[in-house]
Tab-separated table of N, CA, C and O in Angstrom:
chain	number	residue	atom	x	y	z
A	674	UNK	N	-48.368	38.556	2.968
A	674	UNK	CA	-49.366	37.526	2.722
A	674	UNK	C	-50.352	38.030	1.670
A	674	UNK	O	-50.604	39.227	1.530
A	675	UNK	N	-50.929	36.994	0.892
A	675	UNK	CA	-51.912	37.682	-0.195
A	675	UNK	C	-52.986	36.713	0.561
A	675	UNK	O	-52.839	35.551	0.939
A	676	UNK	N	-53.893	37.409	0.637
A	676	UNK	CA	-55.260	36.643	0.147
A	676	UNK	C	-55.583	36.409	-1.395
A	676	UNK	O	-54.992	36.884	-2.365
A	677	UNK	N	-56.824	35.435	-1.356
A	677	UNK	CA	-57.223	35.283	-2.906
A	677	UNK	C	-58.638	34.957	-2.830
A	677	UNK	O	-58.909	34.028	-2.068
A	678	UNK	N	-59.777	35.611	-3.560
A	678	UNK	CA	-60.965	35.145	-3.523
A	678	UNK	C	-61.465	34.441	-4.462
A	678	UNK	O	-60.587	34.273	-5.308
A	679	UNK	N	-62.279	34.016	-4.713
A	679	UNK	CA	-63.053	33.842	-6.403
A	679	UNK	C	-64.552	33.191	-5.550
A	679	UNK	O	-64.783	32.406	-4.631
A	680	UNK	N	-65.223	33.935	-6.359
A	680	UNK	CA	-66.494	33.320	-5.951
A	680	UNK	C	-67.134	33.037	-7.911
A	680	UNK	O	-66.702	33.651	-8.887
A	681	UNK	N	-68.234	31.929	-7.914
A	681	UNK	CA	-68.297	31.220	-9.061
A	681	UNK	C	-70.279	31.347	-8.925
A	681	UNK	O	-70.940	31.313	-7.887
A	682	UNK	N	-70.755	31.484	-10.283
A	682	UNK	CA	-72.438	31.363	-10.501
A	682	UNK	C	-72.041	30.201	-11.053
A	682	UNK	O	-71.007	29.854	-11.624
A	683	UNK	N	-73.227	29.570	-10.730
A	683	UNK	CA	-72.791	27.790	-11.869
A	683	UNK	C	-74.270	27.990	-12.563
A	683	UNK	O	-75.187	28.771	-12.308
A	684	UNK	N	-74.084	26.742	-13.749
A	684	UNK	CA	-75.133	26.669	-14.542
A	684	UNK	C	-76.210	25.318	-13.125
A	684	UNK	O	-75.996	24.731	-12.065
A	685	UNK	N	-77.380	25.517	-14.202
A	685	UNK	CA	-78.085	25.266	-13.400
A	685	UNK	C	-77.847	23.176	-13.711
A	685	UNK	O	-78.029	22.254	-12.916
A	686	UNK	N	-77.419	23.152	-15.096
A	686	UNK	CA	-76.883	21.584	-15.164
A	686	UNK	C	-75.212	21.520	-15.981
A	686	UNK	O	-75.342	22.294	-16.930
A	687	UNK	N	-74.351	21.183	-16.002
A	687	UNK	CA	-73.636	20.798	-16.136
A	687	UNK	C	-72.837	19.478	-16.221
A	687	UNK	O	-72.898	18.662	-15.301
A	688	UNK	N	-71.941	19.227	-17.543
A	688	UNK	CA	-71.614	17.929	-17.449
A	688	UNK	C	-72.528	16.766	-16.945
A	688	UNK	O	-72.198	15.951	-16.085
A	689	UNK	N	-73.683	16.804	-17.580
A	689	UNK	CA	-75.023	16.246	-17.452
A	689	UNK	C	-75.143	15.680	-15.370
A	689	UNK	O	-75.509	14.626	-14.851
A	690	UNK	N	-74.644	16.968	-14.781
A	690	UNK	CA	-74.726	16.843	-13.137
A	690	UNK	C	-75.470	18.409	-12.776
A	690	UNK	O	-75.268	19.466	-13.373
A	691	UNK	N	-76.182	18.217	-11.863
A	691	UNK	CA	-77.126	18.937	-11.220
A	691	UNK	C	-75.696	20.314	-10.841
A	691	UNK	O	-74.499	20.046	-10.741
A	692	UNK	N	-76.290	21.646	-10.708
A	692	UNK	CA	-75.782	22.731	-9.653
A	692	UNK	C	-75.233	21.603	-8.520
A	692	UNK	O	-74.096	21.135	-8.454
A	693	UNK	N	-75.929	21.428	-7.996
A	693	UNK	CA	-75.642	20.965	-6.212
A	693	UNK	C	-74.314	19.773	-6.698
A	693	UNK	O	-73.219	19.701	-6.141
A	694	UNK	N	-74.576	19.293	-7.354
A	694	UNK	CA	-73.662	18.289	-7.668
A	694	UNK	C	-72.620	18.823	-8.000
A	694	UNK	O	-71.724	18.809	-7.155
A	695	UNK	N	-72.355	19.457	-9.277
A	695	UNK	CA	-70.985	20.341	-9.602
A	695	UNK	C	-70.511	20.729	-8.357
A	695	UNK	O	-69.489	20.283	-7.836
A	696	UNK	N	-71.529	21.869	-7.704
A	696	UNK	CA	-71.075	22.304	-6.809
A	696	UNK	C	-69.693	21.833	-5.363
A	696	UNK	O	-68.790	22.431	-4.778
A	697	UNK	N	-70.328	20.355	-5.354
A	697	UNK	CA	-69.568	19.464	-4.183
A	697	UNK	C	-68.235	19.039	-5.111
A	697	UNK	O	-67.083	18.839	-4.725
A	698	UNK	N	-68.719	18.981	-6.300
A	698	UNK	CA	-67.314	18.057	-7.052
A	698	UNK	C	-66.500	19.307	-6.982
A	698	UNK	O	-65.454	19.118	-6.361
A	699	UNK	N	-66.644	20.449	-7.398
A	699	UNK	CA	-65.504	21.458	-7.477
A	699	UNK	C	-65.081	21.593	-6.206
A	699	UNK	O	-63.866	21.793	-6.209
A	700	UNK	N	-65.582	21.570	-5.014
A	700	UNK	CA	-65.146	21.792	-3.506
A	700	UNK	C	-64.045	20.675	-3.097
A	700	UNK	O	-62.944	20.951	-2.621
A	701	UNK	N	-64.574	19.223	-3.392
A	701	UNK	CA	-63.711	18.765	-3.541
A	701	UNK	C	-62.485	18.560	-4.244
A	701	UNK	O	-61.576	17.786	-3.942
A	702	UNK	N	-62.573	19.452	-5.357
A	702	UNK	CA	-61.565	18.762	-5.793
A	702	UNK	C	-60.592	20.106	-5.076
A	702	UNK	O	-59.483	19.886	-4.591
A	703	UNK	N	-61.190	21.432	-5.110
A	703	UNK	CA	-60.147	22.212	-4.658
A	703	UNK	C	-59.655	22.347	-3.558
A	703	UNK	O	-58.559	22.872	-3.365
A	704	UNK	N	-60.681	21.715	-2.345
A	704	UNK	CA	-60.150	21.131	-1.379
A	704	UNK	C	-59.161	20.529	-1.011
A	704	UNK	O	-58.471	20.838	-0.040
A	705	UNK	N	-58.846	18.858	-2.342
A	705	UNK	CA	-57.797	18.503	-2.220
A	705	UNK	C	-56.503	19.494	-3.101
A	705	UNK	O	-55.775	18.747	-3.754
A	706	UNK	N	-56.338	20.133	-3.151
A	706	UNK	CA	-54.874	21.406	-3.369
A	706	UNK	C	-54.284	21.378	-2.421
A	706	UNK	O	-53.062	21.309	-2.553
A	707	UNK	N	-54.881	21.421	-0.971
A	707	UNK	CA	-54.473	21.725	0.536
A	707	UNK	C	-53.085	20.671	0.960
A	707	UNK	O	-53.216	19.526	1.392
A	708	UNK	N	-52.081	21.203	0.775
A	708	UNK	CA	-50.767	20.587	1.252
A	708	UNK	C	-50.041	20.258	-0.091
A	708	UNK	O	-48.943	19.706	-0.008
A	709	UNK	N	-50.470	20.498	-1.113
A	709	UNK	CA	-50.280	20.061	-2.587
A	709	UNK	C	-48.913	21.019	-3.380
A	709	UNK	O	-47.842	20.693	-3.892
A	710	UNK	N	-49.653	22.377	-3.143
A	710	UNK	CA	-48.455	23.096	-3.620
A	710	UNK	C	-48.253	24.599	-2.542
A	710	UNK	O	-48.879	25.387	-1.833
A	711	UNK	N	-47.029	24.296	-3.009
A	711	UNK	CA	-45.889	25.376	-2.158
A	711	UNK	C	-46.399	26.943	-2.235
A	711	UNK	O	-46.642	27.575	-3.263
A	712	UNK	N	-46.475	27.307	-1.146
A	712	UNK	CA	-46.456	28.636	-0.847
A	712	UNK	C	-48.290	29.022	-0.262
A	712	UNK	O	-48.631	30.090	0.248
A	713	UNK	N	-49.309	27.696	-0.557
A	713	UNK	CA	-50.262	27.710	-0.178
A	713	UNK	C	-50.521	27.545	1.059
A	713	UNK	O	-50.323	26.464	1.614
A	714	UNK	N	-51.105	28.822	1.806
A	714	UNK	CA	-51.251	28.355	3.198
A	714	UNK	C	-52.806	28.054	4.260
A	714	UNK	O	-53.025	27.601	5.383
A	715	UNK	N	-53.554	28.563	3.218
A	715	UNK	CA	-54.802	28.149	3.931
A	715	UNK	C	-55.702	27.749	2.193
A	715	UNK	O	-55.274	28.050	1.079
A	716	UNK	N	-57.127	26.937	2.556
A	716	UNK	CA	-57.686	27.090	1.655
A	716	UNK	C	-58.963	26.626	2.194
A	716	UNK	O	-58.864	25.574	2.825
A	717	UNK	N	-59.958	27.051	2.127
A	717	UNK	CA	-61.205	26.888	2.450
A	717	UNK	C	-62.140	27.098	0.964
A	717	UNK	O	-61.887	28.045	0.220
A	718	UNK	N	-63.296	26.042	0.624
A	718	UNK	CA	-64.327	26.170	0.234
A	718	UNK	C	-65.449	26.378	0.566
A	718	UNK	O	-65.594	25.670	1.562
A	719	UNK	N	-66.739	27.113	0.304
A	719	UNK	CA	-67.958	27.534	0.836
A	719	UNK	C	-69.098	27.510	-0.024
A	719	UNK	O	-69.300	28.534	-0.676
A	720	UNK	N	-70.115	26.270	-0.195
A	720	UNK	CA	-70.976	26.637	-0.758
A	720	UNK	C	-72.111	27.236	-0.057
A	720	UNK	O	-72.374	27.236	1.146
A	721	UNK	N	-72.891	27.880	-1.309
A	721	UNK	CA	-73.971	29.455	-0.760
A	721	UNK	C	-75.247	28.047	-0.275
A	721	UNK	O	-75.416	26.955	-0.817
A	722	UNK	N	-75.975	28.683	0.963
A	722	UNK	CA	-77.105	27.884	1.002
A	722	UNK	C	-78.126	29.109	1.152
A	722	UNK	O	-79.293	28.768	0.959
A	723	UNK	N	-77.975	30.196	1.395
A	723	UNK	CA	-79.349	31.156	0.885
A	723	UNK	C	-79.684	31.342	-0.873
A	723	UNK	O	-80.398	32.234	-1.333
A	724	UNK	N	-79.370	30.866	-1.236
A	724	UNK	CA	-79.943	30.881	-2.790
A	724	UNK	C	-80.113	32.347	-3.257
A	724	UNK	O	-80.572	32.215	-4.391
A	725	UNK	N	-80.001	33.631	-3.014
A	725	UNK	CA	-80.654	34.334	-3.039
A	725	UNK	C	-80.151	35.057	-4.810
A	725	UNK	O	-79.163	34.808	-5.501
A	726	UNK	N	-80.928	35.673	-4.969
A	726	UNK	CA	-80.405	36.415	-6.495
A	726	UNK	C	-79.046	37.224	-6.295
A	726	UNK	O	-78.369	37.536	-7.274
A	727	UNK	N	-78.712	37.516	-5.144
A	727	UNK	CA	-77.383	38.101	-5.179
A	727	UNK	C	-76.070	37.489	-4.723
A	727	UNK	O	-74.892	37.847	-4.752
A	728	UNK	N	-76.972	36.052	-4.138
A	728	UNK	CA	-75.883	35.405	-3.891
A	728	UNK	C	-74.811	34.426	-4.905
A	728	UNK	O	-75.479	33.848	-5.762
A	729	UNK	N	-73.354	34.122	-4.998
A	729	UNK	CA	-72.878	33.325	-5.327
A	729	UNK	C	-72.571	31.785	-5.163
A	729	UNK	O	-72.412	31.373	-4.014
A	730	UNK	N	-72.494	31.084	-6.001
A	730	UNK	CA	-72.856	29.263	-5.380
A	730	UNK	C	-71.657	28.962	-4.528
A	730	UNK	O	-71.683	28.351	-3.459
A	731	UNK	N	-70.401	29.558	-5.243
A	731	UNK	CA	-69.551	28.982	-4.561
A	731	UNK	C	-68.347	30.018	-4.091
A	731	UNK	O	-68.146	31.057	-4.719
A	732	UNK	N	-67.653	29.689	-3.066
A	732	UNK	CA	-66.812	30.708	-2.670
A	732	UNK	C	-65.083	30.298	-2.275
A	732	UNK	O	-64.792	29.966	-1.126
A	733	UNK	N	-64.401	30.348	-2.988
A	733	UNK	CA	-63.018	30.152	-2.589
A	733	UNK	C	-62.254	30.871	-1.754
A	733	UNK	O	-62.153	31.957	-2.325
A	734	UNK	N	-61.379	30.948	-0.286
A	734	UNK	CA	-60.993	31.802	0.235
A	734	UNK	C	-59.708	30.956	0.318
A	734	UNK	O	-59.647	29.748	0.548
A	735	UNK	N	-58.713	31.792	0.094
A	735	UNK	CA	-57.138	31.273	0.334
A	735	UNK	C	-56.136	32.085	0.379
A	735	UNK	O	-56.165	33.172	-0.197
A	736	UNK	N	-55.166	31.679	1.038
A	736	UNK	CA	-54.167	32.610	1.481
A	736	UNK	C	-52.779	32.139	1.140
A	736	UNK	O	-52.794	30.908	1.143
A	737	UNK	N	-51.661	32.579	0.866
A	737	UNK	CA	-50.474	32.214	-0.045
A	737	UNK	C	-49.128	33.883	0.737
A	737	UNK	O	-49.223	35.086	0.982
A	738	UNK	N	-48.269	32.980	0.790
A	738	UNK	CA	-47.715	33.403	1.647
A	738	UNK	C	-46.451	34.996	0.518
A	738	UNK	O	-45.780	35.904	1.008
A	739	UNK	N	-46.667	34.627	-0.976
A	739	UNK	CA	-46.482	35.518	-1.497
A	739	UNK	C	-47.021	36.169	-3.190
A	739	UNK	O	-46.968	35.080	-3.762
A	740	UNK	N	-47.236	36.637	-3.716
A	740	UNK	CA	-47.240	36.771	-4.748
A	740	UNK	C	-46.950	35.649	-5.886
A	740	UNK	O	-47.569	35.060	-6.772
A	741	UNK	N	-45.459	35.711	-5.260
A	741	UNK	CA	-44.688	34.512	-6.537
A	741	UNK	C	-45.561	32.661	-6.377
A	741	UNK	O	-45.657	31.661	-7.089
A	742	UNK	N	-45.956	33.040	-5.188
A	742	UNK	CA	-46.615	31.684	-4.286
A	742	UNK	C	-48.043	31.741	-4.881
A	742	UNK	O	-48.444	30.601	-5.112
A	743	UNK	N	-48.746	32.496	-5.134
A	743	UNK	CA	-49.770	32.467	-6.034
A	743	UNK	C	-50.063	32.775	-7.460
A	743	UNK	O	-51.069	32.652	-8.159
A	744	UNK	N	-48.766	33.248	-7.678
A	744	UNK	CA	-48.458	32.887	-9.160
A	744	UNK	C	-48.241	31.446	-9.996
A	744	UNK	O	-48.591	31.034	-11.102
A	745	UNK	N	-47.503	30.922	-8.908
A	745	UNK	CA	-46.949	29.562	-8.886
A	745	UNK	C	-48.256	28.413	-8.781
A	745	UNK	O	-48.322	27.277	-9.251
A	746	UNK	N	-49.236	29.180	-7.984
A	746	UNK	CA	-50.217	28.331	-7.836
A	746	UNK	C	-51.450	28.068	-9.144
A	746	UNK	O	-52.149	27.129	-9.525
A	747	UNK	N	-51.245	29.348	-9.490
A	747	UNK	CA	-52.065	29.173	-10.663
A	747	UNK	C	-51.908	28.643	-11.970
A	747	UNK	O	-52.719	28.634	-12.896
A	748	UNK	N	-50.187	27.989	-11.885
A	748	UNK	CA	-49.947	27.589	-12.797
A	748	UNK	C	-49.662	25.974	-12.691
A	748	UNK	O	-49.384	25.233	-13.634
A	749	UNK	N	-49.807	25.601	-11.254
A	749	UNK	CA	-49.079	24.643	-10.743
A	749	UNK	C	-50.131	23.438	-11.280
A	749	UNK	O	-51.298	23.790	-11.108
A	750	UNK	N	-49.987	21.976	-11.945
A	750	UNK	CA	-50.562	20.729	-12.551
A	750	UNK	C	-51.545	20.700	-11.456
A	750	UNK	O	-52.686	20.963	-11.836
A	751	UNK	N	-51.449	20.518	-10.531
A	751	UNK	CA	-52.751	20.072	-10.028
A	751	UNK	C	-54.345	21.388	-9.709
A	751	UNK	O	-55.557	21.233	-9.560
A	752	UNK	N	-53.591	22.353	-9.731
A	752	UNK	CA	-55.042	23.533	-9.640
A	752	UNK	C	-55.398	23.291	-11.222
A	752	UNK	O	-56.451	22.780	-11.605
A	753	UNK	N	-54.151	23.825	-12.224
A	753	UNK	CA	-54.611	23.439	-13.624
A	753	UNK	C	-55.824	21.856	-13.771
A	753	UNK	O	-56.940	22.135	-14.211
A	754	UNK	N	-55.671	20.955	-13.560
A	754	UNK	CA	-56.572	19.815	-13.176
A	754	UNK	C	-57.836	20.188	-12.990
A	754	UNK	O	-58.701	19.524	-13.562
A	755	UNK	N	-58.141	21.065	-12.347
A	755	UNK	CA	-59.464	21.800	-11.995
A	755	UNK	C	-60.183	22.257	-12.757
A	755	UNK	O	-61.352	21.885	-12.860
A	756	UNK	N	-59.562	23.325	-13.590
A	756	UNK	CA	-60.152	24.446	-14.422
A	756	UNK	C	-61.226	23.991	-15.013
A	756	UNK	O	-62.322	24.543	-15.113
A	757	UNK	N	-60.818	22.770	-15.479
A	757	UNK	CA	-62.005	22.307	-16.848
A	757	UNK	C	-63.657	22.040	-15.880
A	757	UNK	O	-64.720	22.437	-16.358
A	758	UNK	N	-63.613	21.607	-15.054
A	758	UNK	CA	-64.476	21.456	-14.054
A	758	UNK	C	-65.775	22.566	-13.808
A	758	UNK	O	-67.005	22.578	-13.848
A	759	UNK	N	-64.434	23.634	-13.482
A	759	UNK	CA	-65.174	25.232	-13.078
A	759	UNK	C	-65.223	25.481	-14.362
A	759	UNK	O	-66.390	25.777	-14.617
A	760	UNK	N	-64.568	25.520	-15.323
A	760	UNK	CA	-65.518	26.189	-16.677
A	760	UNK	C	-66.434	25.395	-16.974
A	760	UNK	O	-67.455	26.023	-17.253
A	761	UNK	N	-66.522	24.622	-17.027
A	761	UNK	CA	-67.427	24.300	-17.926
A	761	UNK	C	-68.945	24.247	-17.019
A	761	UNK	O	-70.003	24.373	-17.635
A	762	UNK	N	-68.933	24.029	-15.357
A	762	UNK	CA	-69.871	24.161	-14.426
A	762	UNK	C	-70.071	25.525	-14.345
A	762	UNK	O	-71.161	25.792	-13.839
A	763	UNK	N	-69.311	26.627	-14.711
A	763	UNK	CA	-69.395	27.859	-14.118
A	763	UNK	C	-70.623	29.181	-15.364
A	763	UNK	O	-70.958	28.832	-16.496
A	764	UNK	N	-70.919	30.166	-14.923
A	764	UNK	CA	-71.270	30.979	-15.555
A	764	UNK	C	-70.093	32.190	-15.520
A	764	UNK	O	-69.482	32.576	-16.517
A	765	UNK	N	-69.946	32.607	-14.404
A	765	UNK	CA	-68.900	33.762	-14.248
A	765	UNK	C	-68.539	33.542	-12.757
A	765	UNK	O	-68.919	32.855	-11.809
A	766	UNK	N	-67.427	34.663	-13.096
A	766	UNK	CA	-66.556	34.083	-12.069
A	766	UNK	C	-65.895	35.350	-11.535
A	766	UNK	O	-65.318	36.002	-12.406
A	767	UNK	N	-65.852	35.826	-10.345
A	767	UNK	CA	-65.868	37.144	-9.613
A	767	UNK	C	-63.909	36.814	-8.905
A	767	UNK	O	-63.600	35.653	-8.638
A	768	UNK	N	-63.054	37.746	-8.748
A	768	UNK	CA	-61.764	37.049	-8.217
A	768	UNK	C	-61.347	38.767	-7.439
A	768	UNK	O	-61.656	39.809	-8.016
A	769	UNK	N	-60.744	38.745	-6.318
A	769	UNK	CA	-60.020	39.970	-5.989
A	769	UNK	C	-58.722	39.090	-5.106
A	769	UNK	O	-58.729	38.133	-4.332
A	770	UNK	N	-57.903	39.768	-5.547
A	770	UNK	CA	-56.494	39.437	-4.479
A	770	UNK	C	-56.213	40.783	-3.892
A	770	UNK	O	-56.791	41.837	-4.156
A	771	UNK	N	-55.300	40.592	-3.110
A	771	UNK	CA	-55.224	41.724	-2.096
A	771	UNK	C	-53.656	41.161	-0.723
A	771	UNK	O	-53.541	40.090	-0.128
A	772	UNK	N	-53.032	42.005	-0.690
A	772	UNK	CA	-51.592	42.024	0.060
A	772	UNK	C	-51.997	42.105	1.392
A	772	UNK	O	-53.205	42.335	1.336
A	773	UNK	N	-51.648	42.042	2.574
A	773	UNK	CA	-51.654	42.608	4.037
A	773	UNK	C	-50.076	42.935	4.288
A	773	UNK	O	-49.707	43.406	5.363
């Protein structure tokens, strides 16, 4: 199994929409991925509500049942769909994967 993280700083406006706003639109949209493509087996979104200077706005946690399964995912039309979203809402963007 891999896990996959990414946690995201957003700008403070974007696509003439507030932080808080981006914020929900990217949750949703990566939310809907869930049953979408193959080899994805969990996916949870988390936005930050302590604000704090060390904290991140947003937090992706997901799990993929192999390598090739999150390879596949990152290439797969509908996560692609996303990207433009998180870049252009995002400042930087933090990612670790990791095997069990």
């Amino acid at each position: 199994m891999i896990k996959h993280i990414v946690m995201w700083h957003l700008k403070e406006t974007a696509n003439s929409k507030s932080k808080t706003e981006n914020a929900k639109a990217i949750k949703k949209q990566l939310e809907a991925l869930r049953g979408k493509i193959p080899g994805l087996l969990t996916i949870e979104v988390g936005l930050d509500y302590s604000q704090t200077v060390d904290s991140a706005d947003i937090i992706l946690y997901s799990e993929f049942e192999s390598k090739a399964a999150l390879d596949a995912y990152q290439k797969h039309p509908a996560h692609e769909a996303v990207k433009p979203l998180v870049k252009a809402a995002s400042t930087n963007r933090t990612v670790v994967d990791y095997e069990l």
